[in-house]
Amino acid sequence: MGGLVVPLEHVLLLAGLLFICGLTGLMIRRNVIFILMSLEVMLNAAALAFVAAGAYWGEPDGQIIFLLILAVAAAEVSVGLGLVLQIQRRFKTLDLDQASRMGG
Amino acid sequence: MIPFLFYMAAAIALVSTVLALTRSNAAHALIYLIISLLAVAVVFFLLGAPFAAALEIVIYAGAIMVLFVFVIMMLNLGEEGDQRERGWLEPGVWIVPAILAAALMIETVAVISMTEGMTSGEMVSAKAVGIKLFGPYVLAVEIASMLLLAGLVGAYHVGRRLSERRRGGIS
């Protein structure tokens, strides 16, 4: 209990700042690859918050959720990169605004 | 000593993340993103989660980033490959990631050379994680395996359908 040398709030602040970086990148970039990278950063920030909380209470649950987030990230990035290849072949560009046929 | 290492790793993670998401070249951004993941791995280690730190490096910085590298190489985004390759060897491209990575390296060596108090607080070992993972959380493991299978099938489907259709269009 309370085994961290740095305060838990500082770790959570780092996770929040990383998440904000990822969210900002998601909104300001139009390149599909950069959007996928921003998603990775956001997932990583969430995982950092989980591991920090798990370490704070000295329980392995945080690291288990980290493992599950890792599986989600791997599945997401494999499908996402397949979509990147498809967008590149079909539209000859990686700009997401060119692929807005669904009106999103 | 440990708080200082933590704040240094946190600063490296933030700086390299911001740099990664503001690059125009996807390959340069990937280098910064890998540095960011390594910094987060150091933070995990300092928090007393060495298993998570190892997985962060092996799976995130290793496997997932290699997927990105493969796709960027397949797309071949630039114009002249030769020109680009030569440009990559200029110091301006790699000096900042190298400095950040060297800082992380120094940090890791410092942590390992400290005999007492290698991690802050109590360490949650890989054994504890494994016992809990295959005990109460075994259903989550099964769900994760199904998710990964779905990802595998989905990626195969998305990649395969298109090449067949394109071949059909040509013939």
Tab-separated table of C-alpha atoms in Angstrom:
chain	number	residue	atom	x	y	z
A	1	MET	CA	0.000	0.000	0.000
A	2	GLY	CA	1.432	3.298	-1.050
A	3	GLY	CA	4.661	1.695	-2.172
A	4	LEU	CA	5.485	4.245	-4.850
A	5	VAL	CA	8.361	6.646	-4.352
A	6	VAL	CA	6.804	9.225	-6.650
A	7	PRO	CA	3.228	10.252	-5.851
A	8	LEU	CA	0.568	8.338	-7.737
A	9	GLU	CA	-0.866	11.646	-8.976
A	10	HIS	CA	2.306	12.411	-10.888
A	11	VAL	CA	2.183	9.097	-12.737
A	12	LEU	CA	-1.476	9.653	-13.536
A	13	LEU	CA	-0.609	13.172	-14.704
A	14	LEU	CA	1.988	11.712	-17.060
A	15	ALA	CA	-0.597	9.255	-18.379
A	16	GLY	CA	-3.091	12.064	-18.880
A	17	LEU	CA	-0.578	14.228	-20.713
A	18	LEU	CA	0.383	11.338	-22.991
A	19	PHE	CA	-3.300	10.701	-23.663
A	20	ILE	CA	-3.834	14.370	-24.513
A	21	CYS	CA	-0.862	14.239	-26.897
A	22	GLY	CA	-2.417	11.255	-28.631
A	23	LEU	CA	-5.855	12.850	-28.783
A	24	THR	CA	-4.439	16.092	-30.192
A	25	GLY	CA	-2.468	14.161	-32.781
A	26	LEU	CA	-5.622	12.246	-33.694
A	27	MET	CA	-7.449	15.505	-34.326
A	28	ILE	CA	-4.794	17.544	-36.112
A	29	ARG	CA	-3.370	14.897	-38.441
A	30	ARG	CA	-5.122	13.639	-41.560
A	31	ASN	CA	-2.607	10.930	-42.475
A	32	VAL	CA	-3.936	7.444	-41.682
A	33	ILE	CA	-0.588	6.195	-40.379
A	34	PHE	CA	-0.270	9.099	-37.971
A	35	ILE	CA	-3.819	8.546	-36.783
A	36	LEU	CA	-2.963	4.922	-36.011
A	37	MET	CA	0.166	6.072	-34.155
A	38	SER	CA	-1.944	8.479	-32.104
A	39	LEU	CA	-4.250	5.602	-31.208
A	40	GLU	CA	-1.233	3.619	-30.051
A	41	VAL	CA	-0.102	6.527	-27.868
A	42	MET	CA	-3.559	6.794	-26.302
A	43	LEU	CA	-3.755	3.046	-25.591
A	44	ASN	CA	-0.285	3.217	-24.112
A	45	ALA	CA	-1.267	6.086	-21.825
A	46	ALA	CA	-4.276	4.133	-20.578
A	47	ALA	CA	-2.056	1.126	-19.946
A	48	LEU	CA	0.358	3.339	-17.991
A	49	ALA	CA	-2.486	4.487	-15.748
A	50	PHE	CA	-3.487	0.859	-15.114
A	51	VAL	CA	0.042	-0.265	-14.294
A	52	ALA	CA	0.555	2.731	-11.987
A	53	ALA	CA	-2.629	1.954	-10.080
A	54	GLY	CA	-1.687	-1.709	-9.848
A	55	ALA	CA	1.747	-0.810	-8.519
A	56	TYR	CA	0.260	1.613	-6.015
A	57	TRP	CA	-1.811	-1.106	-4.383
A	58	GLY	CA	0.797	-3.795	-4.956
A	59	GLU	CA	-1.611	-5.976	-6.912
A	60	PRO	CA	-0.935	-7.738	-10.228
A	61	ASP	CA	-4.323	-6.738	-11.654
A	62	GLY	CA	-2.925	-3.601	-13.278
A	63	GLN	CA	-0.374	-5.599	-15.241
A	64	ILE	CA	-3.073	-8.078	-16.299
A	65	ILE	CA	-5.176	-5.261	-17.738
A	66	PHE	CA	-1.979	-4.039	-19.425
A	67	LEU	CA	-1.686	-7.451	-21.098
A	68	LEU	CA	-5.265	-7.240	-22.340
A	69	ILE	CA	-4.671	-3.710	-23.656
A	70	LEU	CA	-1.624	-5.093	-25.455
A	71	ALA	CA	-3.804	-7.734	-27.156
A	72	VAL	CA	-6.348	-5.081	-28.141
A	73	ALA	CA	-3.610	-2.861	-29.557
A	74	ALA	CA	-2.127	-5.722	-31.587
A	75	ALA	CA	-5.506	-6.701	-33.062
A	76	GLU	CA	-6.421	-3.091	-33.770
A	77	VAL	CA	-3.162	-2.239	-35.459
A	78	SER	CA	-3.196	-5.324	-37.698
A	79	VAL	CA	-6.674	-4.549	-39.036
A	80	GLY	CA	-5.898	-0.833	-39.175
A	81	LEU	CA	-2.767	-1.327	-41.238
A	82	GLY	CA	-4.711	-3.619	-43.581
A	83	LEU	CA	-7.142	-0.750	-44.050
A	84	VAL	CA	-4.204	1.595	-44.662
A	85	LEU	CA	-3.049	-0.636	-47.512
A	86	GLN	CA	-6.559	-0.714	-48.935
A	87	ILE	CA	-6.961	3.073	-48.750
A	88	GLN	CA	-3.582	3.583	-50.371
A	89	ARG	CA	-4.423	1.252	-53.251
A	90	ARG	CA	-7.918	2.551	-53.830
A	91	PHE	CA	-7.453	6.290	-53.401
A	92	LYS	CA	-3.703	6.562	-54.138
A	93	THR	CA	-3.315	8.709	-51.037
A	94	LEU	CA	-3.201	8.391	-47.273
A	95	ASP	CA	-5.287	11.499	-46.670
A	96	LEU	CA	-8.382	10.456	-44.764
A	97	ASP	CA	-10.398	13.376	-46.142
A	98	GLN	CA	-10.178	11.735	-49.551
A	99	ALA	CA	-11.867	8.617	-48.180
A	100	SER	CA	-15.000	10.258	-46.850
A	101	ARG	CA	-17.517	8.567	-49.114
A	102	MET	CA	-19.604	7.512	-46.119
A	103	GLY	CA	-20.008	11.162	-45.164
A	104	GLY	CA	-18.234	10.789	-41.837
B	1	MET	CA	17.441	9.096	-6.947
B	2	ILE	CA	14.466	7.083	-8.180
B	3	PRO	CA	12.105	10.097	-8.377
B	4	PHE	CA	14.668	11.923	-10.503
B	5	LEU	CA	14.920	8.945	-12.862
B	6	PHE	CA	11.144	8.803	-13.060
B	7	TYR	CA	10.763	12.463	-13.960
B	8	MET	CA	13.549	12.186	-16.537
B	9	ALA	CA	11.878	9.205	-18.203
B	10	ALA	CA	8.537	11.012	-18.097
B	11	ALA	CA	10.057	14.073	-19.772
B	12	ILE	CA	11.649	11.897	-22.457
B	13	ALA	CA	8.331	10.149	-23.081
B	14	LEU	CA	6.448	13.420	-23.446
B	15	VAL	CA	9.056	15.110	-25.646
B	16	SER	CA	9.431	12.146	-27.977
B	17	THR	CA	5.649	11.686	-28.236
B	18	VAL	CA	5.160	15.324	-29.204
B	19	LEU	CA	8.017	15.090	-31.691
B	20	ALA	CA	6.584	11.849	-33.126
B	21	LEU	CA	3.161	13.295	-33.772
B	22	THR	CA	4.488	16.482	-35.366
B	23	ARG	CA	6.869	14.910	-37.901
B	24	SER	CA	5.950	14.991	-41.568
B	25	ASN	CA	7.931	11.857	-42.415
B	26	ALA	CA	6.262	8.702	-41.123
B	27	ALA	CA	9.538	6.811	-40.692
B	28	HIS	CA	11.045	9.612	-38.567
B	29	ALA	CA	7.878	9.665	-36.481
B	30	LEU	CA	8.226	5.927	-35.890
B	31	ILE	CA	11.708	6.378	-34.437
B	32	TYR	CA	10.407	8.947	-31.945
B	33	LEU	CA	7.442	6.738	-31.125
B	34	ILE	CA	9.766	3.837	-30.330
B	35	ILE	CA	11.778	6.123	-28.020
B	36	SER	CA	8.534	7.110	-26.324
B	37	LEU	CA	7.584	3.455	-25.783
B	38	LEU	CA	11.027	2.697	-24.364
B	39	ALA	CA	10.672	5.622	-21.948
B	40	VAL	CA	7.303	4.304	-20.804
B	41	ALA	CA	8.937	0.909	-20.310
B	42	VAL	CA	11.506	2.554	-18.013
B	43	VAL	CA	8.623	4.142	-16.085
B	44	PHE	CA	7.016	0.710	-15.709
B	45	PHE	CA	10.271	-0.675	-14.390
B	46	LEU	CA	10.603	2.144	-11.883
B	47	LEU	CA	7.024	1.571	-10.751
B	48	GLY	CA	7.878	-2.002	-9.820
B	49	ALA	CA	6.367	-3.755	-12.819
B	50	PRO	CA	9.326	-5.413	-14.600
B	51	PHE	CA	7.100	-7.901	-16.450
B	52	ALA	CA	5.044	-5.110	-17.982
B	53	ALA	CA	8.250	-3.270	-18.886
B	54	ALA	CA	9.624	-6.303	-20.710
B	55	LEU	CA	6.361	-6.830	-22.575
B	56	GLU	CA	6.225	-3.153	-23.493
B	57	ILE	CA	9.604	-3.450	-25.182
B	58	VAL	CA	9.101	-6.883	-26.766
B	59	ILE	CA	5.559	-6.469	-28.066
B	60	TYR	CA	4.985	-2.719	-28.406
B	61	ALA	CA	8.385	-1.426	-29.440
B	62	GLY	CA	9.248	-4.719	-31.117
B	63	ALA	CA	6.311	-6.386	-32.822
B	64	ILE	CA	3.757	-3.618	-33.315
B	65	MET	CA	6.283	-1.040	-34.463
B	66	VAL	CA	7.741	-3.564	-36.898
B	67	LEU	CA	4.253	-3.847	-38.407
B	68	PHE	CA	4.266	-0.091	-38.921
B	69	VAL	CA	7.716	-0.238	-40.479
B	70	PHE	CA	6.616	-2.992	-42.862
B	71	VAL	CA	3.579	-1.042	-44.019
B	72	ILE	CA	5.567	2.166	-44.502
B	73	MET	CA	8.144	0.263	-46.537
B	74	MET	CA	5.396	-1.430	-48.596
B	75	LEU	CA	3.729	1.872	-49.375
B	76	ASN	CA	7.064	3.397	-50.380
B	77	LEU	CA	5.848	6.887	-49.684
B	78	GLY	CA	8.814	8.904	-50.868
B	79	GLU	CA	9.871	9.776	-54.383
B	80	GLU	CA	13.440	8.630	-54.953
B	81	GLY	CA	14.541	5.884	-52.629
B	82	ASP	CA	18.240	6.513	-53.110
B	83	GLN	CA	18.016	10.181	-52.258
B	84	ARG	CA	16.052	9.367	-49.152
B	85	GLU	CA	18.421	6.660	-47.998
B	86	ARG	CA	21.320	9.060	-48.286
B	87	GLY	CA	19.364	11.704	-46.419
B	88	TRP	CA	18.731	9.294	-43.568
B	89	LEU	CA	22.416	9.006	-42.834
B	90	GLU	CA	22.741	12.721	-42.111
B	91	PRO	CA	23.149	13.484	-38.417
B	92	GLY	CA	20.212	15.870	-38.295
B	93	VAL	CA	17.828	12.994	-38.769
B	94	TRP	CA	19.014	10.631	-36.091
B	95	ILE	CA	20.872	12.769	-33.564
B	96	VAL	CA	17.859	13.705	-31.405
B	97	PRO	CA	16.462	10.164	-31.130
B	98	ALA	CA	19.978	8.956	-30.399
B	99	ILE	CA	20.383	11.471	-27.560
B	100	LEU	CA	17.032	10.497	-26.055
B	101	ALA	CA	17.822	6.793	-26.354
B	102	ALA	CA	21.255	7.349	-24.781
B	103	ALA	CA	19.618	9.124	-21.845
B	104	LEU	CA	17.324	6.145	-21.341
B	105	MET	CA	20.306	3.809	-21.581
B	106	ILE	CA	22.214	5.766	-18.929
B	107	GLU	CA	19.133	5.674	-16.752
B	108	THR	CA	18.775	1.912	-17.095
B	109	VAL	CA	22.432	1.349	-16.270
B	110	ALA	CA	22.062	3.578	-13.223
B	111	VAL	CA	19.041	1.632	-12.038
B	112	ILE	CA	20.709	-1.726	-12.539
B	113	SER	CA	23.944	-0.649	-10.821
B	114	MET	CA	22.023	0.466	-7.740
B	115	THR	CA	22.070	-2.593	-5.537
B	116	GLU	CA	19.560	-1.452	-2.968
B	117	GLY	CA	16.021	-0.525	-3.917
B	118	MET	CA	16.078	-1.385	-7.579
B	119	THR	CA	12.402	-0.564	-7.973
B	120	SER	CA	10.288	1.794	-5.975
B	121	GLY	CA	8.127	0.201	-3.385
B	122	GLU	CA	7.261	-3.438	-3.625
B	123	MET	CA	7.765	-5.246	-6.887
B	124	VAL	CA	4.926	-7.155	-8.514
B	125	SER	CA	6.709	-10.125	-10.008
B	126	ALA	CA	5.885	-11.978	-13.193
B	127	LYS	CA	4.978	-15.004	-11.084
B	128	ALA	CA	2.218	-13.134	-9.262
B	129	VAL	CA	0.912	-11.831	-12.587
B	130	GLY	CA	0.902	-15.327	-14.079
B	131	ILE	CA	-0.885	-16.896	-11.115
B	132	LYS	CA	-3.594	-14.257	-11.199
B	133	LEU	CA	-3.797	-14.289	-15.008
B	134	PHE	CA	-4.501	-18.001	-15.281
B	135	GLY	CA	-6.590	-18.113	-12.122
B	136	PRO	CA	-9.379	-15.557	-11.768
B	137	TYR	CA	-8.680	-13.939	-15.126
B	138	VAL	CA	-8.643	-17.053	-17.329
B	139	LEU	CA	-11.862	-16.013	-19.078
B	140	ALA	CA	-10.248	-12.719	-20.098
B	141	VAL	CA	-7.349	-14.687	-21.578
B	142	GLU	CA	-9.777	-16.724	-23.675
B	143	ILE	CA	-11.542	-13.570	-24.837
B	144	ALA	CA	-8.188	-12.001	-25.734
B	145	SER	CA	-7.276	-15.079	-27.775
B	146	MET	CA	-10.573	-14.849	-29.680
B	147	LEU	CA	-9.959	-11.150	-30.252
B	148	LEU	CA	-6.509	-11.865	-31.646
B	149	LEU	CA	-7.963	-14.573	-33.910
B	150	ALA	CA	-10.566	-12.086	-35.146
B	151	GLY	CA	-7.797	-9.573	-35.803
B	152	LEU	CA	-5.807	-12.166	-37.715
B	153	VAL	CA	-8.764	-13.184	-39.872
B	154	GLY	CA	-9.776	-9.568	-40.386
B	155	ALA	CA	-6.319	-8.450	-41.476
B	156	TYR	CA	-6.045	-11.433	-43.829
B	157	HIS	CA	-9.465	-10.685	-45.296
B	158	VAL	CA	-8.800	-6.982	-45.815
B	159	GLY	CA	-5.440	-7.630	-47.398
B	160	ARG	CA	-6.520	-10.510	-49.625
B	161	ARG	CA	-9.831	-9.394	-51.085
B	162	LEU	CA	-8.363	-6.339	-52.666
B	163	SER	CA	-5.553	-8.041	-54.547
B	164	GLU	CA	-8.023	-10.553	-56.000
B	165	ARG	CA	-10.365	-7.838	-57.131
B	166	ARG	CA	-7.525	-5.906	-58.683
B	167	ARG	CA	-6.348	-8.955	-60.546
B	168	GLY	CA	-9.931	-9.506	-61.769
B	169	GLY	CA	-10.063	-5.915	-62.962
B	170	ILE	CA	-6.919	-6.272	-65.024
B	171	SER	CA	-7.856	-9.512	-66.773
